Short mmCIF file of C-alpha atoms in Angstrom, two decimals:
data_model
loop_
_atom_site.label_atom_id
_atom_site.label_comp_id
_atom_site.label_asym_id
_atom_site.label_seq_id
_atom_site.Cartn_x
_atom_site.Cartn_y
_atom_site.Cartn_z
CA ASP C 1 -3.92 79.07 83.06
CA LEU C 2 -3.97 75.64 82.58
CA ARG C 3 -4.14 74.63 78.53
CA PRO C 4 -5.53 71.24 77.72
CA TYR C 5 -3.18 69.30 75.37
CA ASP C 6 -3.99 67.35 72.36
CA PHE C 7 -0.61 64.78 73.40
CA CYS C 8 1.50 64.49 75.63
CA VAL C 9 5.24 63.33 74.19
CA VAL C 10 7.54 61.86 77.05
CA GLY C 11 11.35 62.57 76.69
CA GLY C 12 12.60 65.46 74.92
CA GLY C 13 15.54 63.19 73.08
CA ILE C 14 15.97 61.71 69.42
CA VAL C 15 13.02 59.58 69.72
CA GLY C 16 10.49 61.88 71.39
CA LEU C 17 11.08 65.37 69.21
CA SER C 18 10.61 63.06 66.31
CA VAL C 19 7.26 61.72 67.52
CA ALA C 20 6.37 65.64 68.39
CA ARG C 21 7.57 66.99 64.53
CA GLU C 22 5.54 63.93 63.28
CA LEU C 23 2.30 64.59 65.16
CA LYS C 24 2.04 68.13 64.09
CA ARG C 25 2.85 67.50 60.66
CA ARG C 26 -0.28 64.92 60.51
CA GLN C 27 -2.08 67.46 63.09
CA PRO C 28 -0.98 70.93 62.36
CA HIS C 29 -3.61 72.43 64.61
CA ALA C 30 -3.07 69.91 67.32
CA ALA C 31 -1.55 71.70 70.81
CA ILE C 32 1.69 69.09 71.69
CA ALA C 33 3.25 69.00 75.09
CA ILE C 34 7.06 67.59 75.59
CA VAL C 35 7.94 66.84 79.43
CA GLU C 36 11.48 66.49 79.52
CA LYS C 37 13.38 65.82 82.85
CA GLU C 38 16.51 67.79 81.74
CA SER C 39 16.44 71.35 81.90
CA GLN C 40 17.24 71.35 77.91
CA VAL C 41 16.15 68.88 75.01
CA GLY C 42 18.71 66.21 73.60
CA GLN C 43 21.02 66.15 76.75
CA HIS C 44 21.30 62.33 76.56
CA GLN C 45 22.13 59.71 73.75
CA SER C 46 20.75 62.67 71.33
CA LYS C 47 23.80 65.02 72.28
CA TRP C 48 26.21 62.07 71.94
CA ASN C 49 24.98 61.29 68.25
CA SER C 50 27.41 61.38 65.97
CA GLY C 51 25.57 62.64 62.78
CA VAL C 52 25.82 59.38 60.33
CA ILE C 53 23.58 58.67 58.43
CA HIS C 54 23.11 54.58 58.09
CA GLN C 55 22.49 53.10 55.27
CA GLY C 56 21.81 49.44 56.48
CA ILE C 57 24.73 47.76 55.07
CA TYR C 58 25.04 45.07 58.35
CA TYR C 59 21.40 44.31 58.81
CA LYS C 60 19.78 41.68 57.35
CA PRO C 61 18.44 41.84 53.63
CA GLY C 62 14.89 42.35 53.75
CA SER C 63 14.80 42.82 57.32
CA GLN C 64 12.44 45.59 59.33
CA ARG C 65 15.99 47.76 60.40
CA ALA C 66 17.47 47.94 56.47
CA GLU C 67 14.14 48.60 55.69
CA PHE C 68 13.96 51.59 58.21
CA CYS C 69 17.76 52.53 57.48
CA ARG C 70 16.44 52.86 53.73
CA LYS C 71 13.46 54.93 54.48
CA GLY C 72 15.16 56.77 57.53
CA GLN C 73 18.20 57.92 55.31
CA ALA C 74 15.77 59.13 52.40
CA MET C 75 13.42 60.75 54.80
CA MET C 76 16.50 62.73 57.01
CA TYR C 77 18.35 63.71 53.03
CA GLU C 78 14.43 65.34 52.54
CA PHE C 79 14.46 66.61 55.81
CA LEU C 80 17.77 68.48 55.11
CA LYS C 81 17.40 69.91 52.08
CA GLU C 82 13.60 70.95 53.02
CA HIS C 83 15.08 73.01 55.74
CA ARG C 84 18.37 74.24 54.00
CA ILE C 85 20.22 71.96 56.52
CA PRO C 86 23.94 71.53 55.07
CA PHE C 87 25.28 68.40 55.00
CA LYS C 88 27.68 66.05 53.03
CA LYS C 89 27.19 62.33 52.00
CA CYS C 90 31.09 61.04 52.31
CA GLY C 91 30.28 57.58 52.45
CA LYS C 92 31.72 54.76 53.91
CA LEU C 93 34.65 52.81 53.44
CA ILE C 94 35.52 49.27 54.35
CA VAL C 95 38.22 47.15 53.78
CA ALA C 96 39.63 43.74 54.36
CA VAL C 97 43.32 43.90 56.32
CA LYS C 98 44.15 40.04 56.15
CA GLU C 99 43.02 37.78 54.01
CA GLU C 100 40.70 35.87 55.91
CA GLU C 101 38.49 38.93 55.54
CA ILE C 102 37.97 39.20 52.51
CA GLU C 103 35.21 36.58 52.14
CA ASN C 104 33.43 39.07 55.00
CA LEU C 105 33.87 41.85 53.11
CA ASN C 106 32.44 40.22 49.97
CA ALA C 107 29.27 38.86 52.07
CA LEU C 108 28.72 42.62 53.07
CA TYR C 109 28.98 43.63 49.42
CA GLU C 110 26.08 41.08 48.57
CA LYS C 111 24.26 42.49 51.76
CA ALA C 112 24.59 46.33 50.66
CA GLN C 113 23.17 45.47 46.95
CA MET C 114 19.64 43.49 48.33
CA ASN C 115 19.10 46.27 50.86
CA GLY C 116 19.66 49.09 48.33
CA CYS C 117 22.31 50.48 49.61
CA GLU C 118 23.49 53.42 47.17
CA ASN C 119 27.33 53.96 45.92
CA LYS C 120 28.65 50.30 46.48
CA GLN C 121 32.21 49.70 44.80
#
C-alpha cells in the first residue's frame, strides 16, 4: 500500500526535522515523509550538538546571521517552554587575558549591544 505524501523531507538531522516540524505546524493535515539514510534520525551533526543556544555576539550587526541567532534563540526558548523541556540560561563569560585583547573585548561588547544580545555586562 503506497500512501501519497504532500511533502518529502530528505535528511533526519537538525535542519530536516525542523523543516518537517514547521511544515506540520503550518499544514497540520499534510502527510510528510522523512527520508534518512541512517537507521535513526540525528546521527551526524545533530548527535554532536553541544546544546548551546547562541546569541549572535560574534556576527556583524544587522547581518542575517545576527538576526537569525536572535530570532532562533527566542524561538528555541519558546519551544522549550511550550514542551516543558528543562533548560538553564547560564550565559557566557568572555574575558581578555592579555592587555592587547581588551580592545577586541570592547568591540565584542559593542556588537552584542547592536545585535540585541541579553545580559551584557
